């Protein structure tokens, strides 16, 4: 049985903050798309992926479906929007900020994959600026711009905006995947690669 992570307690106070339209955001982020990291903005169908980098089930979903999703994101036809959430606490905020830093450098997909492949135990203290710099280096992120972005928390405001948009859209568990605004069936389509791909192709991919 797969158990999806649900936002409860103190974590909810993080996502309930109001958005700040003046917050610094990565250049690939679309405010019109709820502050998501967007690939192929004019593509169709639209796939939305709401995730928390500390979520073990998100890592499981990633391991099953990453090759197909990455092929769509790297292509030109399908719109793919990633929403890094921070349900699970401060380390989720650090990871989401670093993902924004990676996105600004054009390395979001590489960083995304590496983070899930090396996902530490939840709130173990492993996710910190030093760890995120090392992880980034493995994904080709060695610039001072990336390092400063991670250490200074340049996109913390953006992370809050993503969280606020998630709350607005009643996203209360991760992962959550929507195609053209409709959530896929968790029981049958999330963890079955063939069923997941069929759902996307049936939508017009």
mmCIF file of C-alpha atoms in Angstrom:
data_model
loop_
_atom_site.group_PDB
_atom_site.id
_atom_site.type_symbol
_atom_site.label_atom_id
_atom_site.label_comp_id
_atom_site.label_asym_id
_atom_site.label_seq_id
_atom_site.Cartn_x
_atom_site.Cartn_y
_atom_site.Cartn_z
ATOM 1 C CA UNK A 1 0.000 0.000 0.000
ATOM 2 C CA UNK A 2 1.297 3.451 -0.909
ATOM 3 C CA UNK A 3 0.858 6.172 1.704
ATOM 4 C CA UNK A 4 0.860 9.733 0.404
ATOM 5 C CA UNK A 5 2.259 12.542 2.510
ATOM 6 C CA UNK A 6 -0.399 14.850 3.918
ATOM 7 C CA UNK A 7 0.272 18.331 5.247
ATOM 8 C CA UNK A 8 -0.716 18.646 8.892
ATOM 9 C CA UNK A 9 0.065 20.638 12.002
ATOM 10 C CA UNK A 10 2.880 23.148 11.973
ATOM 11 C CA UNK A 11 3.689 22.567 8.324
ATOM 12 C CA UNK A 12 0.282 23.953 7.417
ATOM 13 C CA UNK A 13 1.256 27.307 8.869
ATOM 14 C CA UNK A 14 4.049 27.443 6.305
ATOM 15 C CA UNK A 15 1.741 26.964 3.348
ATOM 16 C CA UNK A 16 -1.016 29.204 4.655
ATOM 17 C CA UNK A 17 1.066 32.385 4.355
ATOM 18 C CA UNK A 18 -0.153 34.870 1.780
ATOM 19 C CA UNK A 19 1.818 35.157 -1.432
ATOM 20 C CA UNK A 20 4.185 38.052 -2.060
ATOM 21 C CA UNK A 21 4.108 39.297 -5.632
ATOM 22 C CA UNK A 22 7.394 41.160 -5.070
ATOM 23 C CA UNK A 23 9.357 38.046 -4.090
ATOM 24 C CA UNK A 24 12.391 37.209 -6.190
ATOM 25 C CA UNK A 25 11.649 34.297 -8.524
ATOM 26 C CA UNK A 26 13.663 32.173 -10.952
ATOM 27 C CA UNK A 27 13.327 33.394 -14.534
ATOM 28 C CA UNK A 28 11.664 30.130 -15.641
ATOM 29 C CA UNK A 29 8.873 30.558 -13.087
ATOM 30 C CA UNK A 30 5.440 31.658 -14.273
ATOM 31 C CA UNK A 31 3.330 33.722 -11.881
ATOM 32 C CA UNK A 32 0.372 33.036 -14.159
ATOM 33 C CA UNK A 33 0.915 29.324 -13.492
ATOM 34 C CA UNK A 34 0.922 29.715 -9.723
ATOM 35 C CA UNK A 35 4.678 30.282 -9.452
ATOM 36 C CA UNK A 36 5.480 26.887 -10.971
ATOM 37 C CA UNK A 37 8.680 26.023 -12.842
ATOM 38 C CA UNK A 38 7.429 25.749 -16.406
ATOM 39 C CA UNK A 39 8.723 23.762 -19.348
ATOM 40 C CA UNK A 40 7.176 24.360 -22.787
ATOM 41 C CA UNK A 41 4.697 27.080 -21.751
ATOM 42 C CA UNK A 42 2.697 26.880 -24.986
ATOM 43 C CA UNK A 43 2.556 23.078 -25.033
ATOM 44 C CA UNK A 44 -0.412 20.782 -24.554
ATOM 45 C CA UNK A 45 -1.602 18.925 -22.533
ATOM 46 C CA UNK A 46 -0.515 20.490 -19.239
ATOM 47 C CA UNK A 47 0.994 18.267 -16.550
ATOM 48 C CA UNK A 48 1.261 19.723 -13.036
ATOM 49 C CA UNK A 49 3.459 17.984 -10.473
ATOM 50 C CA UNK A 50 3.167 19.056 -6.839
ATOM 51 C CA UNK A 51 5.931 17.565 -4.704
ATOM 52 C CA UNK A 52 7.978 17.896 -1.538
ATOM 53 C CA UNK A 53 11.632 16.941 -1.886
ATOM 54 C CA UNK A 54 11.570 15.241 1.526
ATOM 55 C CA UNK A 55 8.536 13.114 0.645
ATOM 56 C CA UNK A 56 9.506 9.408 0.305
ATOM 57 C CA UNK A 57 6.519 8.648 -1.918
ATOM 58 C CA UNK A 58 7.521 11.522 -4.193
ATOM 59 C CA UNK A 59 10.885 9.800 -4.562
ATOM 60 C CA UNK A 60 9.108 6.558 -5.397
ATOM 61 C CA UNK A 61 6.936 8.315 -7.989
ATOM 62 C CA UNK A 62 10.055 9.944 -9.424
ATOM 63 C CA UNK A 63 11.928 6.644 -9.696
ATOM 64 C CA UNK A 64 9.047 5.097 -11.639
ATOM 65 C CA UNK A 65 8.114 7.949 -13.954
ATOM 66 C CA UNK A 66 11.085 10.301 -14.214
ATOM 67 C CA UNK A 67 12.345 9.128 -17.611
ATOM 68 C CA UNK A 68 9.004 9.717 -19.301
ATOM 69 C CA UNK A 69 8.313 13.032 -17.563
ATOM 70 C CA UNK A 70 11.811 14.321 -18.313
ATOM 71 C CA UNK A 71 11.422 13.382 -21.982
ATOM 72 C CA UNK A 72 8.259 15.487 -22.112
ATOM 73 C CA UNK A 73 9.869 18.405 -20.289
ATOM 74 C CA UNK A 74 12.896 18.335 -22.588
ATOM 75 C CA UNK A 75 10.686 18.073 -25.666
ATOM 76 C CA UNK A 76 8.673 20.886 -27.159
ATOM 77 C CA UNK A 77 5.107 19.635 -27.202
ATOM 78 C CA UNK A 78 3.850 19.063 -23.643
ATOM 79 C CA UNK A 79 3.652 21.703 -20.924
ATOM 80 C CA UNK A 80 5.154 20.440 -17.666
ATOM 81 C CA UNK A 81 4.903 22.499 -14.480
ATOM 82 C CA UNK A 82 6.732 21.604 -11.259
ATOM 83 C CA UNK A 83 5.635 22.966 -7.877
ATOM 84 C CA UNK A 84 8.218 22.369 -5.101
ATOM 85 C CA UNK A 85 6.267 22.442 -1.843
ATOM 86 C CA UNK A 86 7.438 22.701 1.763
ATOM 87 C CA UNK A 87 4.925 20.604 3.690
ATOM 88 C CA UNK A 88 7.497 18.701 5.676
ATOM 89 C CA UNK A 89 9.412 21.459 7.379
ATOM 90 C CA UNK A 90 12.486 23.696 7.131
ATOM 91 C CA UNK A 91 14.603 21.229 5.167
ATOM 92 C CA UNK A 92 11.907 21.130 2.500
ATOM 93 C CA UNK A 93 12.189 24.916 2.262
ATOM 94 C CA UNK A 94 15.966 24.648 1.810
ATOM 95 C CA UNK A 95 15.580 22.004 -0.891
ATOM 96 C CA UNK A 96 12.875 23.923 -2.743
ATOM 97 C CA UNK A 97 14.969 27.092 -2.687
ATOM 98 C CA UNK A 98 17.938 25.173 -4.091
ATOM 99 C CA UNK A 99 15.704 23.755 -6.822
ATOM 100 C CA UNK A 100 14.860 27.320 -7.776
ATOM 101 C CA UNK A 101 18.567 28.147 -7.819
ATOM 102 C CA UNK A 102 19.165 25.171 -10.111
ATOM 103 C CA UNK A 103 16.281 26.209 -12.360
ATOM 104 C CA UNK A 104 17.801 29.659 -12.756
ATOM 105 C CA UNK A 105 20.992 27.961 -13.979
ATOM 106 C CA UNK A 106 19.093 25.747 -16.445
ATOM 107 C CA UNK A 107 19.778 22.606 -14.396
ATOM 108 C CA UNK A 108 16.466 21.966 -12.668
ATOM 109 C CA UNK A 109 15.876 18.499 -14.116
ATOM 110 C CA UNK A 110 19.397 17.343 -13.287
ATOM 111 C CA UNK A 111 19.127 18.686 -9.743
ATOM 112 C CA UNK A 112 15.628 17.260 -9.338
ATOM 113 C CA UNK A 113 16.782 13.783 -10.278
ATOM 114 C CA UNK A 114 19.896 13.927 -8.127
ATOM 115 C CA UNK A 115 17.990 15.120 -5.071
ATOM 116 C CA UNK A 116 15.516 12.270 -5.196
ATOM 117 C CA UNK A 117 18.236 9.702 -5.870
ATOM 118 C CA UNK A 118 20.069 10.921 -2.765
ATOM 119 C CA UNK A 119 17.054 11.763 -0.610
ATOM 120 C CA UNK A 120 18.015 11.605 3.085
ATOM 121 C CA UNK A 121 15.708 10.711 5.942
ATOM 122 C CA UNK A 122 13.016 13.285 6.604
ATOM 123 C CA UNK A 123 14.103 16.211 8.819
ATOM 124 C CA UNK A 124 17.308 14.415 9.763
ATOM 125 C CA UNK A 125 19.419 17.544 9.445
ATOM 126 C CA UNK A 126 21.120 16.213 6.318
ATOM 127 C CA UNK A 127 19.664 18.830 3.986
ATOM 128 C CA UNK A 128 21.675 21.987 4.587
ATOM 129 C CA UNK A 129 23.563 24.520 2.490
ATOM 130 C CA UNK A 130 26.752 22.450 2.358
ATOM 131 C CA UNK A 131 24.904 19.288 1.302
ATOM 132 C CA UNK A 132 22.946 21.196 -1.346
ATOM 133 C CA UNK A 133 26.159 22.661 -2.745
ATOM 134 C CA UNK A 134 27.695 19.193 -3.021
ATOM 135 C CA UNK A 135 24.533 17.808 -4.564
ATOM 136 C CA UNK A 136 24.462 20.682 -7.021
ATOM 137 C CA UNK A 137 28.077 20.099 -8.000
ATOM 138 C CA UNK A 138 27.154 16.546 -8.956
ATOM 139 C CA UNK A 139 24.475 17.979 -11.237
ATOM 140 C CA UNK A 140 26.878 20.432 -12.852
ATOM 141 C CA UNK A 141 26.064 23.386 -10.585
ATOM 142 C CA UNK A 142 29.373 24.865 -9.495
ATOM 143 C CA UNK A 143 28.944 28.581 -10.171
ATOM 144 C CA UNK A 144 29.211 31.216 -7.461
ATOM 145 C CA UNK A 145 25.728 32.303 -8.486
ATOM 146 C CA UNK A 146 24.290 28.922 -7.499
ATOM 147 C CA UNK A 147 26.317 28.734 -4.280
ATOM 148 C CA UNK A 148 25.270 32.234 -3.206
ATOM 149 C CA UNK A 149 21.655 31.517 -4.100
ATOM 150 C CA UNK A 150 21.669 28.445 -1.867
ATOM 151 C CA UNK A 151 23.513 29.990 1.068
ATOM 152 C CA UNK A 152 21.517 33.242 1.032
ATOM 153 C CA UNK A 153 18.136 31.622 0.471
ATOM 154 C CA UNK A 154 17.491 33.880 -2.495
ATOM 155 C CA UNK A 155 14.177 32.272 -3.383
ATOM 156 C CA UNK A 156 12.608 31.742 0.045
ATOM 157 C CA UNK A 157 9.889 34.223 -0.888
ATOM 158 C CA UNK A 158 9.146 32.266 -4.037
ATOM 159 C CA UNK A 159 8.975 29.021 -2.037
ATOM 160 C CA UNK A 160 6.325 30.631 0.167
ATOM 161 C CA UNK A 161 4.427 31.749 -2.928
ATOM 162 C CA UNK A 162 4.385 28.204 -4.299
ATOM 163 C CA UNK A 163 3.130 26.971 -0.943
ATOM 164 C CA UNK A 164 0.430 29.629 -0.767
ATOM 165 C CA UNK A 165 -0.748 28.679 -4.251
ATOM 166 C CA UNK A 166 -0.815 25.028 -3.224
ATOM 167 C CA UNK A 167 -3.033 25.897 -0.276
ATOM 168 C CA UNK A 168 -5.274 27.963 -2.544
ATOM 169 C CA UNK A 169 -5.671 24.947 -4.824
ATOM 170 C CA UNK A 170 -6.314 22.546 -1.928
ATOM 171 C CA UNK A 171 -3.123 20.588 -2.502
ATOM 172 C CA UNK A 172 -2.842 18.743 0.813
ATOM 173 C CA UNK A 173 -0.748 15.707 -0.093
ATOM 174 C CA UNK A 174 2.319 14.931 -2.126
ATOM 175 C CA UNK A 175 2.815 13.933 -4.776
ATOM 176 C CA UNK A 176 -0.221 15.374 -6.523
ATOM 177 C CA UNK A 177 -0.330 15.142 -10.308
ATOM 178 C CA UNK A 178 -2.871 16.854 -12.512
ATOM 179 C CA UNK A 179 -3.380 16.661 -16.265
ATOM 180 C CA UNK A 180 -5.283 19.580 -17.760
ATOM 181 C CA UNK A 181 -6.437 20.482 -14.267
ATOM 182 C CA UNK A 182 -7.760 17.034 -13.351
ATOM 183 C CA UNK A 183 -5.962 14.941 -10.757
ATOM 184 C CA UNK A 184 -4.865 11.482 -11.814
ATOM 185 C CA UNK A 185 -6.100 8.495 -9.844
ATOM 186 C CA UNK A 186 -3.664 7.819 -7.019
ATOM 187 C CA UNK A 187 -4.582 4.174 -6.665
ATOM 188 C CA UNK A 188 -4.093 3.199 -10.295
ATOM 189 C CA UNK A 189 -2.083 5.804 -12.220
ATOM 190 C CA UNK A 190 0.670 7.214 -10.008
ATOM 191 C CA UNK A 191 2.846 4.171 -9.433
ATOM 192 C CA UNK A 192 2.134 2.234 -12.636
ATOM 193 C CA UNK A 193 4.330 3.627 -15.397
ATOM 194 C CA UNK A 194 2.171 2.218 -18.195
ATOM 195 C CA UNK A 195 -1.034 3.605 -16.672
ATOM 196 C CA UNK A 196 0.636 6.948 -16.031
ATOM 197 C CA UNK A 197 1.873 7.209 -19.605
ATOM 198 C CA UNK A 198 -1.544 6.205 -20.957
ATOM 199 C CA UNK A 199 -3.202 8.973 -18.943
ATOM 200 C CA UNK A 200 -0.872 11.511 -20.523
ATOM 201 C CA UNK A 201 -1.188 10.202 -24.060
ATOM 202 C CA UNK A 202 -4.971 9.968 -23.730
ATOM 203 C CA UNK A 203 -4.920 13.679 -22.892
ATOM 204 C CA UNK A 204 -3.245 14.403 -26.208
ATOM 205 C CA UNK A 205 0.484 14.045 -25.663
#
